[in-house]
Amino acid sequence: MAKDMTLLWGSGSPPCWRVQITLEEKQLQGYDHKRLFFEKMEHKSQEVLDINPRGQLPSFKHGNIIVNESYGACFYLESQFKNQGTKLIPDDTDQQALMYQRMFEGPTFYDKVLTVIYYEYFIPEGERHDSAVKRNKEALVTELNLWEGYLQKLGSGSYLAGPSFTLADVVVFPTIGYLFRFGLSAQRYPKLGEYYALVKERPSVKASWPPHWLENPKGDEDTLKDI
């Protein structure tokens, strides 16, 4: 099964990481994969464009089936291999509803993180404004406090949708991992810090940990230290 799969991915990319975690959780090791480098613009190569005309990573194939959007790939893998590995969509109605809610809040969370971390990359120098930087940081703080509250309500040791690890964790954890990579304070956000410490120990997360993070464990810790 896994031998029929191909994943083109970039190290540290949360969308790529979501798919990698899902593959590990569904016991689909042994798939064909290739790490590409964003800084070399390899995501715009013909190899990628043949699978993903948007020129983005991840690019994922299973046989003749192509599912490039990371949420779609995660859903596809859970649907096709629901009886294998970790059950990522709970049967309990309340947990399932909460899982979907948190999953689809994930893109908003991710966008607010990227807006702060990559402001200078996305916005040309002549169009940058201190007021926009301040506004983006305030929006991220509001978002972080929201997720801190979600975890507070669920209690210590919980995953995002309750006691079970679900697709909500698969798709949102890489964003949270990104935050701590860029210096978010676990003292200031203790519930997010506790959740990060819990999930990063899962075998699927360890197996798919971004290689360049392993090579340089410190990361860019000044970026979010004041958030």
PDB file of N, CA, C and O in Angstrom, residues 132-187:
ATOM      1  N   ALA A 132       0.869  48.082  11.340  1.00  0.00           N
ATOM      2  CA  ALA A 132       0.441  46.761  10.860  1.00  0.00           C
ATOM      3  C   ALA A 132       1.121  45.657  11.656  1.00  0.00           C
ATOM      4  O   ALA A 132       0.493  44.655  12.007  1.00  0.00           O
ATOM      5  N   VAL A 133       2.402  45.835  11.951  1.00  0.00           N
ATOM      6  CA  VAL A 133       3.128  44.858  12.764  1.00  0.00           C
ATOM      7  C   VAL A 133       2.456  44.721  14.129  1.00  0.00           C
ATOM      8  O   VAL A 133       2.228  43.608  14.621  1.00  0.00           O
ATOM      9  N   LYS A 134       2.136  45.856  14.739  1.00  0.00           N
ATOM     10  CA  LYS A 134       1.484  45.861  16.054  1.00  0.00           C
ATOM     11  C   LYS A 134       0.119  45.174  15.979  1.00  0.00           C
ATOM     12  O   LYS A 134      -0.228  44.350  16.834  1.00  0.00           O
ATOM     13  N   ARG A 135      -0.638  45.494  14.946  1.00  0.00           N
ATOM     14  CA  ARG A 135      -1.971  44.907  14.780  1.00  0.00           C
ATOM     15  C   ARG A 135      -1.884  43.393  14.575  1.00  0.00           C
ATOM     16  O   ARG A 135      -2.670  42.624  15.151  1.00  0.00           O
ATOM     17  N   ASN A 136      -0.931  42.944  13.781  1.00  0.00           N
ATOM     18  CA  ASN A 136      -0.762  41.505  13.541  1.00  0.00           C
ATOM     19  C   ASN A 136      -0.382  40.768  14.822  1.00  0.00           C
ATOM     20  O   ASN A 136      -0.870  39.661  15.087  1.00  0.00           O
ATOM     21  N   LYS A 137       0.495  41.368  15.613  1.00  0.00           N
ATOM     22  CA  LYS A 137       0.903  40.739  16.876  1.00  0.00           C
ATOM     23  C   LYS A 137      -0.257  40.671  17.861  1.00  0.00           C
ATOM     24  O   LYS A 137      -0.439  39.670  18.559  1.00  0.00           O
ATOM     25  N   GLU A 138      -1.053  41.722  17.901  1.00  0.00           N
ATOM     26  CA  GLU A 138      -2.214  41.724  18.793  1.00  0.00           C
ATOM     27  C   GLU A 138      -3.224  40.655  18.378  1.00  0.00           C
ATOM     28  O   GLU A 138      -3.813  39.978  19.233  1.00  0.00           O
ATOM     29  N   ALA A 139      -3.392  40.472  17.077  1.00  0.00           N
ATOM     30  CA  ALA A 139      -4.312  39.437  16.582  1.00  0.00           C
ATOM     31  C   ALA A 139      -3.799  38.050  16.944  1.00  0.00           C
ATOM     32  O   ALA A 139      -4.592  37.159  17.299  1.00  0.00           O
ATOM     33  N   LEU A 140      -2.486  37.860  16.878  1.00  0.00           N
ATOM     34  CA  LEU A 140      -1.914  36.567  17.243  1.00  0.00           C
ATOM     35  C   LEU A 140      -2.068  36.314  18.740  1.00  0.00           C
ATOM     36  O   LEU A 140      -2.396  35.190  19.147  1.00  0.00           O
ATOM     37  N   VAL A 141      -1.858  37.325  19.566  1.00  0.00           N
ATOM     38  CA  VAL A 141      -2.038  37.165  21.010  1.00  0.00           C
ATOM     39  C   VAL A 141      -3.475  36.769  21.326  1.00  0.00           C
ATOM     40  O   VAL A 141      -3.723  35.862  22.151  1.00  0.00           O
ATOM     41  N   THR A 142      -4.423  37.402  20.676  1.00  0.00           N
ATOM     42  CA  THR A 142      -5.838  37.043  20.873  1.00  0.00           C
ATOM     43  C   THR A 142      -6.084  35.589  20.501  1.00  0.00           C
ATOM     44  O   THR A 142      -6.764  34.847  21.221  1.00  0.00           O
ATOM     45  N   GLU A 143      -5.502  35.162  19.391  1.00  0.00           N
ATOM     46  CA  GLU A 143      -5.658  33.780  18.928  1.00  0.00           C
ATOM     47  C   GLU A 143      -5.007  32.795  19.899  1.00  0.00           C
ATOM     48  O   GLU A 143      -5.593  31.751  20.233  1.00  0.00           O
ATOM     49  N   LEU A 144      -3.828  33.122  20.379  1.00  0.00           N
ATOM     50  CA  LEU A 144      -3.137  32.249  21.327  1.00  0.00           C
ATOM     51  C   LEU A 144      -3.933  32.100  22.618  1.00  0.00           C
ATOM     52  O   LEU A 144      -4.045  30.998  23.166  1.00  0.00           O
ATOM     53  N   ASN A 145      -4.498  33.193  23.097  1.00  0.00           N
ATOM     54  CA  ASN A 145      -5.304  33.126  24.322  1.00  0.00           C
ATOM     55  C   ASN A 145      -6.561  32.283  24.118  1.00  0.00           C
ATOM     56  O   ASN A 145      -7.029  31.619  25.049  1.00  0.00           O
ATOM     57  N   LEU A 146      -7.098  32.298  22.898  1.00  0.00           N
ATOM     58  CA  LEU A 146      -8.253  31.465  22.582  1.00  0.00           C
ATOM     59  C   LEU A 146      -7.904  29.983  22.725  1.00  0.00           C
ATOM     60  O   LEU A 146      -8.606  29.218  23.396  1.00  0.00           O
ATOM     61  N   TRP A 147      -6.788  29.582  22.120  1.00  0.00           N
ATOM     62  CA  TRP A 147      -6.366  28.177  22.187  1.00  0.00           C
ATOM     63  C   TRP A 147      -5.919  27.800  23.593  1.00  0.00           C
ATOM     64  O   TRP A 147      -6.146  26.669  24.041  1.00  0.00           O
ATOM     65  N   GLU A 148      -5.316  28.724  24.289  1.00  0.00           N
ATOM     66  CA  GLU A 148      -4.952  28.483  25.685  1.00  0.00           C
ATOM     67  C   GLU A 148      -6.215  28.171  26.501  1.00  0.00           C
ATOM     68  O   GLU A 148      -6.241  27.265  27.335  1.00  0.00           O
ATOM     69  N   GLY A 149      -7.279  28.920  26.214  1.00  0.00           N
ATOM     70  CA  GLY A 149      -8.544  28.693  26.905  1.00  0.00           C
ATOM     71  C   GLY A 149      -9.184  27.360  26.545  1.00  0.00           C
ATOM     72  O   GLY A 149      -9.769  26.688  27.416  1.00  0.00           O
ATOM     73  N   TYR A 150      -9.088  26.980  25.277  1.00  0.00           N
ATOM     74  CA  TYR A 150      -9.628  25.675  24.869  1.00  0.00           C
ATOM     75  C   TYR A 150      -8.973  24.550  25.671  1.00  0.00           C
ATOM     76  O   TYR A 150      -9.647  23.636  26.166  1.00  0.00           O
ATOM     77  N   LEU A 151      -7.658  24.606  25.778  1.00  0.00           N
ATOM     78  CA  LEU A 151      -6.924  23.548  26.484  1.00  0.00           C
ATOM     79  C   LEU A 151      -7.180  23.600  27.991  1.00  0.00           C
ATOM     80  O   LEU A 151      -7.261  22.567  28.650  1.00  0.00           O
ATOM     81  N   GLN A 152      -7.324  24.801  28.511  1.00  0.00           N
ATOM     82  CA  GLN A 152      -7.638  24.962  29.935  1.00  0.00           C
ATOM     83  C   GLN A 152      -8.967  24.282  30.266  1.00  0.00           C
ATOM     84  O   GLN A 152      -9.095  23.562  31.270  1.00  0.00           O
ATOM     85  N   LYS A 153      -9.944  24.472  29.409  1.00  0.00           N
ATOM     86  CA  LYS A 153     -11.275  23.898  29.629  1.00  0.00           C
ATOM     87  C   LYS A 153     -11.253  22.376  29.575  1.00  0.00           C
ATOM     88  O   LYS A 153     -11.968  21.699  30.321  1.00  0.00           O
ATOM     89  N   LEU A 154     -10.412  21.817  28.696  1.00  0.00           N
ATOM     90  CA  LEU A 154     -10.344  20.357  28.548  1.00  0.00           C
ATOM     91  C   LEU A 154      -9.596  19.683  29.689  1.00  0.00           C
ATOM     92  O   LEU A 154      -9.818  18.510  29.976  1.00  0.00           O
ATOM     93  N   GLY A 155      -8.688  20.426  30.314  1.00  0.00           N
ATOM     94  CA  GLY A 155      -7.958  19.860  31.450  1.00  0.00           C
ATOM     95  C   GLY A 155      -6.603  19.293  31.065  1.00  0.00           C
ATOM     96  O   GLY A 155      -6.307  19.033  29.890  1.00  0.00           O
ATOM     97  N   SER A 156      -5.786  19.069  32.072  1.00  0.00           N
ATOM     98  CA  SER A 156      -4.407  18.620  31.873  1.00  0.00           C
ATOM     99  C   SER A 156      -4.349  17.267  31.165  1.00  0.00           C
ATOM    100  O   SER A 156      -5.137  16.365  31.455  1.00  0.00           O
ATOM    101  N   GLY A 157      -3.420  17.138  30.228  1.00  0.00           N
ATOM    102  CA  GLY A 157      -3.200  15.868  29.537  1.00  0.00           C
ATOM    103  C   GLY A 157      -4.143  15.589  28.392  1.00  0.00           C
ATOM    104  O   GLY A 157      -4.095  14.509  27.793  1.00  0.00           O
ATOM    105  N   SER A 158      -4.996  16.557  28.059  1.00  0.00           N
ATOM    106  CA  SER A 158      -5.969  16.347  26.988  1.00  0.00           C
ATOM    107  C   SER A 158      -5.377  16.702  25.623  1.00  0.00           C
ATOM    108  O   SER A 158      -4.461  17.520  25.514  1.00  0.00           O
ATOM    109  N   TYR A 159      -5.922  16.080  24.604  1.00  0.00           N
ATOM    110  CA  TYR A 159      -5.660  16.501  23.235  1.00  0.00           C
ATOM    111  C   TYR A 159      -6.687  17.556  22.842  1.00  0.00           C
ATOM    112  O   TYR A 159      -7.520  17.954  23.667  1.00  0.00           O
ATOM    113  N   LEU A 160      -6.669  18.026  21.617  1.00  0.00           N
ATOM    114  CA  LEU A 160      -7.497  19.167  21.232  1.00  0.00           C
ATOM    115  C   LEU A 160      -8.990  18.876  21.219  1.00  0.00           C
ATOM    116  O   LEU A 160      -9.803  19.790  21.341  1.00  0.00           O
ATOM    117  N   ALA A 161      -9.357  17.608  21.046  1.00  0.00           N
ATOM    118  CA  ALA A 161     -10.781  17.262  20.997  1.00  0.00           C
ATOM    119  C   ALA A 161     -11.174  16.323  22.126  1.00  0.00           C
ATOM    120  O   ALA A 161     -12.237  15.711  22.081  1.00  0.00           O
ATOM    121  N   GLY A 162     -10.313  16.187  23.139  1.00  0.00           N
ATOM    122  CA  GLY A 162     -10.628  15.294  24.247  1.00  0.00           C
ATOM    123  C   GLY A 162      -9.501  14.333  24.544  1.00  0.00           C
ATOM    124  O   GLY A 162      -8.327  14.613  24.262  1.00  0.00           O
ATOM    125  N   PRO A 163      -9.841  13.161  25.077  1.00  0.00           N
ATOM    126  CA  PRO A 163      -8.796  12.236  25.532  1.00  0.00           C
ATOM    127  C   PRO A 163      -8.034  11.526  24.421  1.00  0.00           C
ATOM    128  O   PRO A 163      -6.963  10.964  24.666  1.00  0.00           O
ATOM    129  N   SER A 164      -8.570  11.531  23.188  1.00  0.00           N
ATOM    130  CA  SER A 164      -7.945  10.789  22.092  1.00  0.00           C
ATOM    131  C   SER A 164      -7.216  11.723  21.133  1.00  0.00           C
ATOM    132  O   SER A 164      -7.667  12.850  20.869  1.00  0.00           O
ATOM    133  N   PHE A 165      -6.107  11.235  20.589  1.00  0.00           N
ATOM    134  CA  PHE A 165      -5.381  11.928  19.529  1.00  0.00           C
ATOM    135  C   PHE A 165      -6.187  11.789  18.240  1.00  0.00           C
ATOM    136  O   PHE A 165      -6.520  10.684  17.827  1.00  0.00           O
ATOM    137  N   THR A 166      -6.524  12.924  17.605  1.00  0.00           N
ATOM    138  CA  THR A 166      -7.398  12.912  16.435  1.00  0.00           C
ATOM    139  C   THR A 166      -6.794  13.736  15.292  1.00  0.00           C
ATOM    140  O   THR A 166      -5.705  14.314  15.419  1.00  0.00           O
ATOM    141  N   LEU A 167      -7.559  13.831  14.198  1.00  0.00           N
ATOM    142  CA  LEU A 167      -7.132  14.660  13.073  1.00  0.00           C
ATOM    143  C   LEU A 167      -6.947  16.117  13.471  1.00  0.00           C
ATOM    144  O   LEU A 167      -6.159  16.832  12.846  1.00  0.00           O
ATOM    145  N   ALA A 168      -7.659  16.570  14.502  1.00  0.00           N
ATOM    146  CA  ALA A 168      -7.463  17.952  14.967  1.00  0.00           C
ATOM    147  C   ALA A 168      -6.021  18.152  15.412  1.00  0.00           C
ATOM    148  O   ALA A 168      -5.389  19.173  15.101  1.00  0.00           O
ATOM    149  N   ASP A 169      -5.489  17.175  16.131  1.00  0.00           N
ATOM    150  CA  ASP A 169      -4.097  17.265  16.583  1.00  0.00           C
ATOM    151  C   ASP A 169      -3.128  17.145  15.410  1.00  0.00           C
ATOM    152  O   ASP A 169      -2.114  17.853  15.355  1.00  0.00           O
ATOM    153  N   VAL A 170      -3.447  16.262  14.476  1.00  0.00           N
ATOM    154  CA  VAL A 170      -2.593  16.082  13.294  1.00  0.00           C
ATOM    155  C   VAL A 170      -2.401  17.408  12.564  1.00  0.00           C
ATOM    156  O   VAL A 170      -1.279  17.764  12.186  1.00  0.00           O
ATOM    157  N   VAL A 171      -3.486  18.151  12.372  1.00  0.00           N
ATOM    158  CA  VAL A 171      -3.390  19.345  11.520  1.00  0.00           C
ATOM    159  C   VAL A 171      -2.995  20.606  12.279  1.00  0.00           C
ATOM    160  O   VAL A 171      -2.420  21.527  11.690  1.00  0.00           O
ATOM    161  N   VAL A 172      -3.270  20.666  13.584  1.00  0.00           N
ATOM    162  CA  VAL A 172      -2.970  21.889  14.343  1.00  0.00           C
ATOM    163  C   VAL A 172      -1.619  21.816  15.049  1.00  0.00           C
ATOM    164  O   VAL A 172      -0.946  22.839  15.198  1.00  0.00           O
ATOM    165  N   PHE A 173      -1.201  20.616  15.468  1.00  0.00           N
ATOM    166  CA  PHE A 173       0.075  20.537  16.190  1.00  0.00           C
ATOM    167  C   PHE A 173       1.245  21.151  15.410  1.00  0.00           C
ATOM    168  O   PHE A 173       2.084  21.846  16.008  1.00  0.00           O
ATOM    169  N   PRO A 174       1.387  20.927  14.092  1.00  0.00           N
ATOM    170  CA  PRO A 174       2.518  21.543  13.399  1.00  0.00           C
ATOM    171  C   PRO A 174       2.557  23.069  13.536  1.00  0.00           C
ATOM    172  O   PRO A 174       3.645  23.652  13.588  1.00  0.00           O
ATOM    173  N   THR A 175       1.393  23.714  13.607  1.00  0.00           N
ATOM    174  CA  THR A 175       1.359  25.161  13.836  1.00  0.00           C
ATOM    175  C   THR A 175       1.915  25.492  15.217  1.00  0.00           C
ATOM    176  O   THR A 175       2.700  26.431  15.387  1.00  0.00           O
ATOM    177  N   ILE A 176       1.518  24.706  16.210  1.00  0.00           N
ATOM    178  CA  ILE A 176       1.982  24.938  17.577  1.00  0.00           C
ATOM    179  C   ILE A 176       3.478  24.633  17.684  1.00  0.00           C
ATOM    180  O   ILE A 176       4.235  25.358  18.345  1.00  0.00           O
ATOM    181  N   GLY A 177       3.918  23.589  16.992  1.00  0.00           N
ATOM    182  CA  GLY A 177       5.348  23.303  16.950  1.00  0.00           C
ATOM    183  C   GLY A 177       6.134  24.457  16.354  1.00  0.00           C
ATOM    184  O   GLY A 177       7.218  24.816  16.828  1.00  0.00           O
ATOM    185  N   TYR A 178       5.582  25.060  15.320  1.00  0.00           N
ATOM    186  CA  TYR A 178       6.186  26.215  14.660  1.00  0.00           C
ATOM    187  C   TYR A 178       6.329  27.382  15.636  1.00  0.00           C
ATOM    188  O   TYR A 178       7.358  28.057  15.681  1.00  0.00           O
ATOM    189  N   LEU A 179       5.282  27.616  16.426  1.00  0.00           N
ATOM    190  CA  LEU A 179       5.296  28.709  17.399  1.00  0.00           C
ATOM    191  C   LEU A 179       6.458  28.568  18.378  1.00  0.00           C
ATOM    192  O   LEU A 179       7.187  29.528  18.634  1.00  0.00           O
ATOM    193  N   PHE A 180       6.619  27.367  18.918  1.00  0.00           N
ATOM    194  CA  PHE A 180       7.685  27.172  19.897  1.00  0.00           C
ATOM    195  C   PHE A 180       9.063  27.156  19.234  1.00  0.00           C
ATOM    196  O   PHE A 180      10.062  27.555  19.843  1.00  0.00           O
ATOM    197  N   ARG A 181       9.118  26.740  17.992  1.00  0.00           N
ATOM    198  CA  ARG A 181      10.366  26.814  17.231  1.00  0.00           C
ATOM    199  C   ARG A 181      10.839  28.269  17.118  1.00  0.00           C
ATOM    200  O   ARG A 181      12.031  28.562  17.125  1.00  0.00           O
ATOM    201  N   PHE A 182       9.875  29.187  17.004  1.00  0.00           N
ATOM    202  CA  PHE A 182      10.200  30.600  16.835  1.00  0.00           C
ATOM    203  C   PHE A 182      10.132  31.384  18.143  1.00  0.00           C
ATOM    204  O   PHE A 182      10.046  32.607  18.124  1.00  0.00           O
ATOM    205  N   GLY A 183      10.165  30.668  19.271  1.00  0.00           N
ATOM    206  CA  GLY A 183      10.410  31.333  20.544  1.00  0.00           C
ATOM    207  C   GLY A 183       9.214  31.664  21.400  1.00  0.00           C
ATOM    208  O   GLY A 183       9.335  32.455  22.345  1.00  0.00           O
ATOM    209  N   LEU A 184       8.040  31.091  21.118  1.00  0.00           N
ATOM    210  CA  LEU A 184       6.892  31.346  21.991  1.00  0.00           C
ATOM    211  C   LEU A 184       7.215  30.880  23.418  1.00  0.00           C
ATOM    212  O   LEU A 184       7.825  29.830  23.621  1.00  0.00           O
ATOM    213  N   SER A 185       6.768  31.650  24.402  1.00  0.00           N
ATOM    214  CA  SER A 185       7.061  31.352  25.804  1.00  0.00           C
ATOM    215  C   SER A 185       6.056  30.360  26.391  1.00  0.00           C
ATOM    216  O   SER A 185       4.859  30.646  26.455  1.00  0.00           O
ATOM    217  N   ALA A 186       6.559  29.214  26.827  1.00  0.00           N
ATOM    218  CA  ALA A 186       5.701  28.232  27.500  1.00  0.00           C
ATOM    219  C   ALA A 186       5.291  28.721  28.880  1.00  0.00           C
ATOM    220  O   ALA A 186       4.273  28.260  29.423  1.00  0.00           O
ATOM    221  N   GLN A 187       6.045  29.640  29.447  1.00  0.00           N
ATOM    222  CA  GLN A 187       5.662  30.225  30.731  1.00  0.00           C
ATOM    223  C   GLN A 187       4.464  31.159  30.560  1.00  0.00           C
ATOM    224  O   GLN A 187       3.562  31.196  31.396  1.00  0.00           O
TER     225      GLN A 187
END
